[in-house]
mmCIF file of C-alpha atoms and ligand atoms in Angstrom:
data_model
loop_
_atom_site.group_PDB
_atom_site.id
_atom_site.type_symbol
_atom_site.label_atom_id
_atom_site.label_comp_id
_atom_site.label_asym_id
_atom_site.label_seq_id
_atom_site.Cartn_x
_atom_site.Cartn_y
_atom_site.Cartn_z
ATOM 1 C CA MET A 1 -78.851 18.646 -144.081
ATOM 2 C CA GLN A 2 -78.966 21.584 -141.313
ATOM 3 C CA LEU A 3 -81.521 24.040 -141.650
ATOM 4 C CA THR A 4 -80.352 27.597 -141.183
ATOM 5 C CA PRO A 5 -81.812 30.116 -138.866
ATOM 6 C CA ALA A 6 -83.015 31.942 -141.654
ATOM 7 C CA GLN A 7 -84.952 28.772 -142.758
ATOM 8 C CA LEU A 8 -86.303 27.752 -138.938
ATOM 9 C CA ASP A 9 -87.542 31.518 -138.996
ATOM 10 C CA ALA A 10 -89.404 31.280 -142.318
ATOM 11 C CA PHE A 11 -90.625 27.926 -141.138
ATOM 12 C CA ASP A 12 -91.945 29.697 -137.940
ATOM 13 C CA ARG A 13 -93.706 32.621 -139.834
ATOM 14 C CA ASP A 14 -94.917 31.213 -143.203
ATOM 15 C CA GLY A 15 -95.662 27.169 -142.192
ATOM 16 C CA TYR A 16 -93.454 25.646 -144.701
ATOM 17 C CA LEU A 17 -90.203 25.562 -146.623
ATOM 18 C CA PHE A 18 -89.384 24.877 -149.927
ATOM 19 C CA PHE A 19 -86.605 23.061 -151.578
ATOM 20 C CA PRO A 20 -86.564 22.793 -155.502
ATOM 21 C CA GLY A 21 -84.665 20.330 -157.104
ATOM 22 C CA LEU A 22 -83.385 18.541 -153.707
ATOM 23 C CA PHE A 23 -83.549 15.103 -155.322
ATOM 24 C CA THR A 24 -81.677 14.389 -158.674
ATOM 25 C CA PRO A 25 -83.711 13.696 -162.006
ATOM 26 C CA ARG A 26 -81.664 10.188 -161.749
ATOM 27 C CA GLU A 27 -83.030 9.703 -157.820
ATOM 28 C CA THR A 28 -86.675 11.082 -158.714
ATOM 29 C CA ASP A 29 -86.647 8.451 -162.292
ATOM 30 C CA VAL A 30 -85.978 5.469 -159.786
ATOM 31 C CA LEU A 31 -89.137 6.501 -157.950
ATOM 32 C CA LYS A 32 -91.381 7.352 -160.628
ATOM 33 C CA ALA A 33 -90.877 4.002 -162.887
ATOM 34 C CA GLU A 34 -92.306 2.265 -160.063
ATOM 35 C CA VAL A 35 -95.500 4.298 -160.072
ATOM 36 C CA PRO A 36 -97.577 2.394 -162.681
ATOM 37 C CA GLY A 37 -97.063 -0.968 -161.468
ATOM 38 C CA LEU A 38 -98.162 0.080 -157.879
ATOM 39 C CA TYR A 39 -101.454 2.009 -159.467
ATOM 40 C CA SER A 40 -102.219 -1.101 -161.680
ATOM 41 C CA ARG A 41 -103.036 -3.119 -158.463
ATOM 42 C CA ARG A 42 -106.535 -3.689 -157.534
ATOM 43 C CA GLU A 43 -105.984 -3.428 -153.721
ATOM 44 C CA ALA A 44 -107.759 -1.252 -150.747
ATOM 45 C CA PHE A 45 -104.593 0.752 -150.889
ATOM 46 C CA ASN A 46 -105.324 2.120 -154.382
ATOM 47 C CA VAL A 47 -107.925 5.051 -153.920
ATOM 48 C CA ARG A 48 -109.171 5.750 -157.277
ATOM 49 C CA GLU A 49 -111.077 9.323 -158.385
ATOM 50 C CA LYS A 50 -114.581 9.375 -158.040
ATOM 51 C CA GLY A 51 -116.433 7.963 -161.372
ATOM 52 C CA SER A 52 -112.869 7.159 -162.640
ATOM 53 C CA ASP A 53 -110.120 4.440 -162.750
ATOM 54 C CA ALA A 54 -107.516 7.096 -162.114
ATOM 55 C CA VAL A 55 -105.497 6.280 -158.684
ATOM 56 C CA ARG A 56 -106.199 9.648 -156.506
ATOM 57 C CA THR A 57 -104.139 8.031 -153.801
ATOM 58 C CA ASN A 58 -101.753 4.955 -153.281
ATOM 59 C CA PHE A 59 -101.274 4.087 -149.357
ATOM 60 C CA ALA A 60 -98.294 2.745 -147.859
ATOM 61 C CA ALA A 61 -95.993 2.129 -150.647
ATOM 62 C CA HIS A 62 -93.217 2.115 -148.340
ATOM 63 C CA LEU A 63 -94.229 -1.223 -147.043
ATOM 64 C CA TYR A 64 -93.918 -2.899 -150.396
ATOM 65 C CA SER A 65 -91.981 -1.038 -152.794
ATOM 66 C CA GLU A 66 -88.116 -1.208 -152.671
ATOM 67 C CA PRO A 67 -87.689 2.458 -153.902
ATOM 68 C CA PHE A 68 -90.018 3.989 -151.573
ATOM 69 C CA ALA A 69 -89.038 1.974 -148.969
ATOM 70 C CA LYS A 70 -85.676 3.944 -149.522
ATOM 71 C CA LEU A 71 -87.056 6.806 -149.772
ATOM 72 C CA ALA A 72 -89.129 6.890 -146.350
ATOM 73 C CA ARG A 73 -85.461 6.285 -144.854
ATOM 74 C CA HIS A 74 -83.876 9.228 -146.693
ATOM 75 C CA PRO A 75 -81.229 11.668 -144.700
ATOM 76 C CA ARG A 76 -82.212 14.840 -146.905
ATOM 77 C CA MET A 77 -85.824 14.574 -145.781
ATOM 78 C CA ILE A 78 -85.501 12.786 -142.245
ATOM 79 C CA LEU A 79 -82.976 14.947 -140.763
ATOM 80 C CA PRO A 80 -84.314 18.269 -141.118
ATOM 81 C CA VAL A 81 -87.497 16.899 -139.371
ATOM 82 C CA GLN A 82 -85.975 15.293 -136.944
ATOM 83 C CA GLU A 83 -84.117 18.765 -136.304
ATOM 84 C CA LEU A 84 -86.897 20.424 -135.950
ATOM 85 C CA PHE A 85 -88.751 18.683 -133.322
ATOM 86 C CA GLN A 86 -85.666 17.584 -131.419
ATOM 87 C CA GLU A 87 -87.010 14.007 -131.312
ATOM 88 C CA SER A 88 -87.146 10.591 -133.593
ATOM 89 C CA LEU A 89 -89.644 9.989 -135.964
ATOM 90 C CA TYR A 90 -91.987 7.400 -137.326
ATOM 91 C CA MET A 91 -93.647 7.133 -140.569
ATOM 92 C CA HIS A 92 -97.594 7.970 -139.650
ATOM 93 C CA GLN A 93 -98.651 8.201 -143.102
ATOM 94 C CA PHE A 94 -97.320 7.476 -146.754
ATOM 95 C CA LYS A 95 -99.391 8.356 -149.967
ATOM 96 C CA ILE A 96 -98.318 8.824 -153.778
ATOM 97 C CA ASN A 97 -100.803 11.145 -155.193
ATOM 98 C CA GLY A 98 -101.786 10.821 -158.605
ATOM 99 C CA LYS A 99 -103.204 14.116 -159.647
ATOM 100 C CA MET A 100 -103.446 12.345 -163.266
ATOM 101 C CA ALA A 101 -103.458 14.503 -166.051
ATOM 102 C CA PHE A 102 -107.306 15.668 -167.039
ATOM 103 C CA GLU A 103 -108.610 13.440 -164.267
ATOM 104 C CA GLY A 104 -106.899 14.456 -160.998
ATOM 105 C CA ASP A 105 -109.712 15.902 -159.025
ATOM 106 C CA VAL A 106 -109.667 18.691 -156.293
ATOM 107 C CA TRP A 107 -108.209 18.435 -152.743
ATOM 108 C CA GLN A 108 -110.626 20.832 -150.479
ATOM 109 C CA TRP A 109 -109.437 23.020 -147.805
ATOM 110 C CA HIS A 110 -107.922 21.648 -145.024
ATOM 111 C CA GLN A 111 -105.505 20.907 -142.337
ATOM 112 C CA ASP A 112 -104.141 17.548 -142.200
ATOM 113 C CA TYR A 113 -103.583 17.695 -138.342
ATOM 114 C CA GLY A 114 -107.436 18.192 -138.227
ATOM 115 C CA THR A 115 -107.840 14.702 -139.545
ATOM 116 C CA TRP A 116 -105.331 13.266 -137.613
ATOM 117 C CA LEU A 117 -106.503 14.418 -134.140
ATOM 118 C CA ASN A 118 -110.266 13.756 -135.111
ATOM 119 C CA ASP A 119 -109.631 10.354 -136.610
ATOM 120 C CA ASP A 120 -106.414 9.030 -135.282
ATOM 121 C CA HIS A 121 -106.107 10.739 -131.799
ATOM 122 C CA MET A 122 -102.626 12.085 -132.484
ATOM 123 C CA PRO A 123 -102.398 14.210 -129.100
ATOM 124 C CA THR A 124 -100.296 17.448 -130.410
ATOM 125 C CA GLU A 125 -99.503 18.718 -133.664
ATOM 126 C CA ARG A 126 -95.911 17.403 -133.919
ATOM 127 C CA ALA A 127 -95.853 15.719 -137.006
ATOM 128 C CA MET A 128 -94.802 17.121 -140.372
ATOM 129 C CA ASN A 129 -95.888 16.934 -143.763
ATOM 130 C CA VAL A 130 -93.222 16.477 -146.586
ATOM 131 C CA ALA A 131 -94.461 16.366 -150.172
ATOM 132 C CA ILE A 132 -92.106 15.044 -153.020
ATOM 133 C CA PHE A 133 -92.846 16.055 -156.352
ATOM 134 C CA LEU A 134 -92.059 13.046 -158.945
ATOM 135 C CA ASP A 135 -93.507 15.471 -161.931
ATOM 136 C CA ASP A 136 -92.657 18.963 -162.629
ATOM 137 C CA VAL A 137 -95.516 20.620 -160.916
ATOM 138 C CA ASN A 138 -96.526 23.928 -162.487
ATOM 139 C CA PRO A 139 -99.554 26.362 -162.329
ATOM 140 C CA PHE A 140 -101.721 24.630 -164.477
ATOM 141 C CA ASN A 141 -101.646 20.826 -162.941
ATOM 142 C CA GLY A 142 -102.906 21.142 -159.522
ATOM 143 C CA PRO A 143 -100.250 22.438 -157.730
ATOM 144 C CA LEU A 144 -100.488 22.556 -153.603
ATOM 145 C CA MET A 145 -102.033 25.946 -152.614
ATOM 146 C CA PHE A 146 -101.052 27.274 -149.040
ATOM 147 C CA ILE A 147 -102.208 30.044 -146.653
ATOM 148 C CA PRO A 148 -98.807 31.199 -145.709
ATOM 149 C CA GLY A 149 -99.195 31.708 -141.608
ATOM 150 C CA SER A 150 -102.402 29.800 -140.991
ATOM 151 C CA HIS A 151 -100.271 26.945 -138.980
ATOM 152 C CA GLN A 152 -100.238 30.007 -136.185
ATOM 153 C CA LYS A 153 -104.176 29.549 -135.800
ATOM 154 C CA GLY A 154 -103.483 25.677 -134.263
ATOM 155 C CA VAL A 155 -106.766 23.907 -135.239
ATOM 156 C CA VAL A 156 -109.395 25.242 -136.802
ATOM 157 C CA ASN A 157 -113.107 24.582 -137.348
ATOM 158 C CA ALA A 158 -113.797 21.938 -139.871
ATOM 159 C CA LYS A 159 -116.423 19.399 -140.993
ATOM 160 C CA HIS A 160 -116.305 15.731 -142.238
ATOM 161 C CA ASP A 161 -116.631 15.857 -145.937
ATOM 162 C CA LEU A 162 -117.814 12.552 -147.301
ATOM 163 C CA THR A 163 -119.237 13.300 -150.452
ATOM 164 C CA THR A 164 -117.061 16.208 -152.738
ATOM 165 C CA THR A 165 -114.324 13.506 -153.747
ATOM 166 C CA SER A 166 -113.740 9.837 -153.416
ATOM 167 C CA TYR A 167 -111.648 10.458 -149.877
ATOM 168 C CA PRO A 168 -113.122 11.860 -146.674
ATOM 169 C CA LEU A 169 -111.772 14.937 -145.475
ATOM 170 C CA TRP A 170 -112.030 17.485 -142.471
ATOM 171 C CA THR A 171 -112.552 20.384 -144.831
ATOM 172 C CA VAL A 172 -112.450 24.125 -143.466
ATOM 173 C CA ASP A 173 -115.671 26.199 -144.608
ATOM 174 C CA ASN A 174 -115.345 29.170 -146.992
ATOM 175 C CA ASP A 175 -116.014 32.032 -144.557
ATOM 176 C CA LEU A 176 -113.107 31.078 -142.671
ATOM 177 C CA ILE A 177 -110.475 30.571 -146.133
ATOM 178 C CA THR A 178 -111.689 34.118 -146.834
ATOM 179 C CA GLN A 179 -110.366 35.516 -143.381
ATOM 180 C CA LEU A 180 -107.218 33.468 -143.130
ATOM 181 C CA VAL A 181 -106.459 34.525 -146.936
ATOM 182 C CA ALA A 182 -106.892 38.160 -145.963
ATOM 183 C CA ARG A 183 -104.905 37.816 -143.065
ATOM 184 C CA ALA A 184 -102.075 36.611 -145.045
ATOM 185 C CA GLY A 185 -102.268 39.384 -147.135
ATOM 186 C CA GLY A 186 -105.210 38.900 -149.630
ATOM 187 C CA LYS A 187 -104.291 39.187 -153.052
ATOM 188 C CA ASN A 188 -100.666 39.957 -152.249
ATOM 189 C CA GLY A 189 -99.291 36.598 -151.105
ATOM 190 C CA GLY A 190 -102.817 35.185 -149.362
ATOM 191 C CA ILE A 191 -102.334 32.171 -151.188
ATOM 192 C CA VAL A 192 -98.803 30.478 -152.375
ATOM 193 C CA SER A 193 -97.853 27.463 -154.508
ATOM 194 C CA PRO A 194 -94.724 26.349 -154.522
ATOM 195 C CA THR A 195 -93.997 24.947 -157.962
ATOM 196 C CA GLY A 196 -90.923 23.665 -159.499
ATOM 197 C CA PRO A 197 -89.136 20.675 -161.170
ATOM 198 C CA ALA A 198 -89.417 16.979 -160.518
ATOM 199 C CA GLY A 199 -87.238 16.283 -157.204
ATOM 200 C CA SER A 200 -88.439 19.240 -155.063
ATOM 201 C CA MET A 201 -89.275 18.627 -151.554
ATOM 202 C CA ILE A 202 -91.757 20.779 -149.643
ATOM 203 C CA LEU A 203 -91.788 20.585 -145.791
ATOM 204 C CA PHE A 204 -95.023 21.968 -144.284
ATOM 205 C CA HIS A 205 -96.724 22.121 -140.749
ATOM 206 C CA SER A 206 -99.498 19.985 -139.922
ATOM 207 C CA CYS A 207 -101.892 22.728 -139.203
ATOM 208 C CA LEU A 208 -101.158 24.713 -142.373
ATOM 209 C CA VAL A 209 -104.208 25.165 -144.081
ATOM 210 C CA HIS A 210 -104.134 23.908 -148.120
ATOM 211 C CA ALA A 211 -105.780 22.561 -151.056
ATOM 212 C CA SER A 212 -105.312 21.847 -154.474
ATOM 213 C CA THR A 213 -107.480 22.341 -157.772
ATOM 214 C CA SER A 214 -108.176 19.770 -160.494
ATOM 215 C CA ASN A 215 -105.773 18.884 -163.186
ATOM 216 C CA LEU A 216 -107.119 20.120 -166.447
ATOM 217 C CA SER A 217 -103.932 20.196 -167.931
ATOM 218 C CA PRO A 218 -102.367 17.117 -170.200
ATOM 219 C CA TRP A 219 -99.486 16.914 -167.569
ATOM 220 C CA ASN A 220 -99.567 14.501 -164.661
ATOM 221 C CA ARG A 221 -98.666 15.790 -161.053
ATOM 222 C CA VAL A 222 -97.691 12.660 -159.031
ATOM 223 C CA SER A 223 -96.226 13.685 -155.508
ATOM 224 C CA VAL A 224 -95.349 11.686 -152.826
ATOM 225 C CA TYR A 225 -96.775 12.850 -149.489
ATOM 226 C CA LEU A 226 -95.019 11.533 -146.240
ATOM 227 C CA SER A 227 -96.179 12.416 -142.720
ATOM 228 C CA LEU A 228 -93.542 12.209 -140.146
ATOM 229 C CA CYS A 229 -94.796 12.139 -136.508
ATOM 230 C CA ALA A 230 -92.611 12.469 -133.376
ATOM 231 C CA VAL A 231 -92.640 9.018 -131.712
ATOM 232 C CA SER A 232 -93.724 10.229 -128.393
ATOM 233 C CA ASN A 233 -96.654 12.000 -130.536
ATOM 234 C CA HIS A 234 -98.121 8.621 -131.792
ATOM 235 C CA ILE A 235 -101.536 8.001 -132.451
ATOM 236 C CA ARG A 236 -103.717 6.580 -129.690
ATOM 237 C CA ARG A 237 -106.806 5.374 -131.626
ATOM 238 C CA HIS A 238 -106.919 2.795 -134.858
ATOM 239 C CA LYS A 239 -110.100 4.040 -136.278
ATOM 240 C CA ARG A 240 -108.650 4.142 -139.724
ATOM 241 C CA PRO A 241 -107.055 0.861 -141.128
ATOM 242 C CA GLU A 242 -103.508 0.386 -140.705
ATOM 243 C CA TYR A 243 -102.551 0.781 -144.239
ATOM 244 C CA ILE A 244 -103.724 4.817 -144.123
ATOM 245 C CA ALA A 245 -102.744 5.575 -140.348
ATOM 246 C CA HIS A 246 -99.618 3.389 -139.352
ATOM 247 C CA ARG A 247 -99.310 1.401 -136.219
ATOM 248 C CA ASP A 248 -95.580 0.785 -136.134
ATOM 249 C CA PHE A 249 -93.892 3.428 -133.908
ATOM 250 C CA THR A 250 -90.301 2.349 -134.322
ATOM 251 C CA PRO A 251 -88.019 5.388 -134.916
ATOM 252 C CA ILE A 252 -86.874 5.777 -138.494
ATOM 253 C CA ALA A 253 -83.255 4.657 -139.458
ATOM 254 C CA CYS A 254 -81.862 6.793 -142.050
ATOM 255 C CA LEU A 255 -80.184 5.130 -145.170
ATOM 256 C CA PRO A 256 -77.066 6.693 -146.474
ATOM 257 C CA ASP A 257 -77.407 9.890 -148.949
ATOM 258 C CA ASP A 258 -76.918 7.801 -151.874
ATOM 259 C CA CYS A 259 -79.379 5.150 -151.259
ATOM 260 C CA LEU A 260 -82.094 5.514 -153.935
ATOM 261 C CA LEU A 261 -79.223 4.953 -156.437
ATOM 262 C CA LYS A 262 -77.464 2.000 -154.718
ATOM 263 C CA ASN A 263 -78.613 -1.125 -153.158
ATOM 264 C CA TYR A 264 -79.135 -1.421 -149.352
ATOM 265 C CA PRO A 265 -81.257 -3.921 -147.709
ATOM 266 C CA VAL A 266 -84.947 -2.519 -146.670
ATOM 267 C CA ASP A 267 -87.713 -4.731 -144.792
ATOM 268 C CA LEU A 268 -90.764 -4.790 -146.951
ATOM 269 C CA PRO A 269 -93.218 -6.457 -144.767
ATOM 270 C CA TRP A 270 -96.163 -6.055 -147.055
ATOM 271 C CA LYS A 271 -94.297 -7.421 -150.109
ATOM 272 C CA ASN A 272 -96.589 -10.371 -150.533
ATOM 273 C CA GLY A 273 -99.677 -8.893 -149.981
ATOM 274 C CA MET A 274 -101.137 -6.562 -147.141
ATOM 275 C CA PRO A 275 -101.991 -8.633 -143.870
ATOM 276 C CA ALA A 276 -105.575 -8.930 -143.047
ATOM 277 C CA THR A 277 -105.130 -7.133 -139.918
ATOM 278 C CA ALA A 278 -104.206 -3.996 -141.944
ATOM 279 C CA LEU A 279 -108.000 -3.584 -143.088
ATOM 280 C CA GLN A 280 -109.209 -4.113 -138.991
ATOM 281 C CA THR A 281 -110.560 -0.717 -136.932
ATOM 282 C CA CYS A 282 -111.519 0.030 -133.750
ATOM 283 C CA THR A 283 -112.887 3.256 -132.090
ATOM 284 C CA GLU A 284 -111.611 2.682 -128.860
ATOM 285 C CA ASP A 285 -108.100 4.410 -127.789
ATOM 286 C CA PHE A 286 -105.821 1.974 -127.008
ATOM 287 C CA ALA A 287 -102.651 1.527 -124.790
ATOM 288 C CA LEU A 288 -99.130 0.567 -125.263
ATOM 289 C CA ALA A 289 -97.723 -2.435 -123.507
ATOM 290 C CA THR A 290 -95.036 -1.114 -121.232
HETATM 291 C C1 LIG B 1 -103.256 16.292 -149.406
HETATM 292 O O1 LIG B 1 -103.610 17.238 -149.304
HETATM 293 O O2 LIG B 1 -102.966 15.372 -148.519
HETATM 294 C C2 LIG B 1 -103.154 16.328 -150.874
HETATM 295 C C3 LIG B 1 -102.943 17.442 -151.710
HETATM 296 C C4 LIG B 1 -102.497 17.310 -152.965
HETATM 297 O O3 LIG B 1 -102.440 15.984 -153.504
HETATM 298 O O4 LIG B 1 -102.684 18.208 -153.569
HETATM 299 MN MN1 LIG B 2 -103.121 17.371 -146.848
#
């Protein structure tokens, strides 16, 4: 998939691109059918909501689930990002966020690159966020909210929130959010929420300020979030465990476009369980062997 000049301009201006219905219902169903089995596992890679058994985030499914391993190599997602960065990509993070009906909690206002810089020592913002909806997303089930153009500010001030939800995050304070929303148009477009059918995809800049509210509706809002990083921009520190911030910087090789519906061999290194090393952490920067 080639991005048009108009799409490249829109990405520079707004910090995101929305592709409604990019994956077909048949393709999305293959992925969605896997989720209950993954969420039922009692493993570190399933982070549950505070005070609830509902899964907030499942990490690294592309290393132990065949359909998600294929999604992680899908050309409809990889090729436009490769084109934007003019470089090969590796998978920095792979999440399936639940935001389950009645139980899905908020994601506070944040930039993802703030976390990747502060925690993982990723050198620059040459990494892209991709959201793929596995459920229809509507105004009621906790859609993503973006502040258009906020990526142009680069990394903004943030504080490490360890208490609001079950997942630590570098969050942006209310005063700065108020300023950024006013700059983006206030009540006229200062906050936008791409909504659409299951199978829709959003590409969004790693400095775009975003959040989502809790899901009080009776509809799940399961979405996959992949973070694709330019290989030369790989992280320099393993402060977070490997199942959260990956350490394999091998360039992603795409599968054919029909990969979700046909059999193609994929490597599933954690099929029989996560290795103990995936839990190890280190606060020193590392150097790659040359
Ligand atoms: C995220 O920002 O990483 C997740 C947001 C969401 O699932 O709504
Ligand atoms: Mn985020």
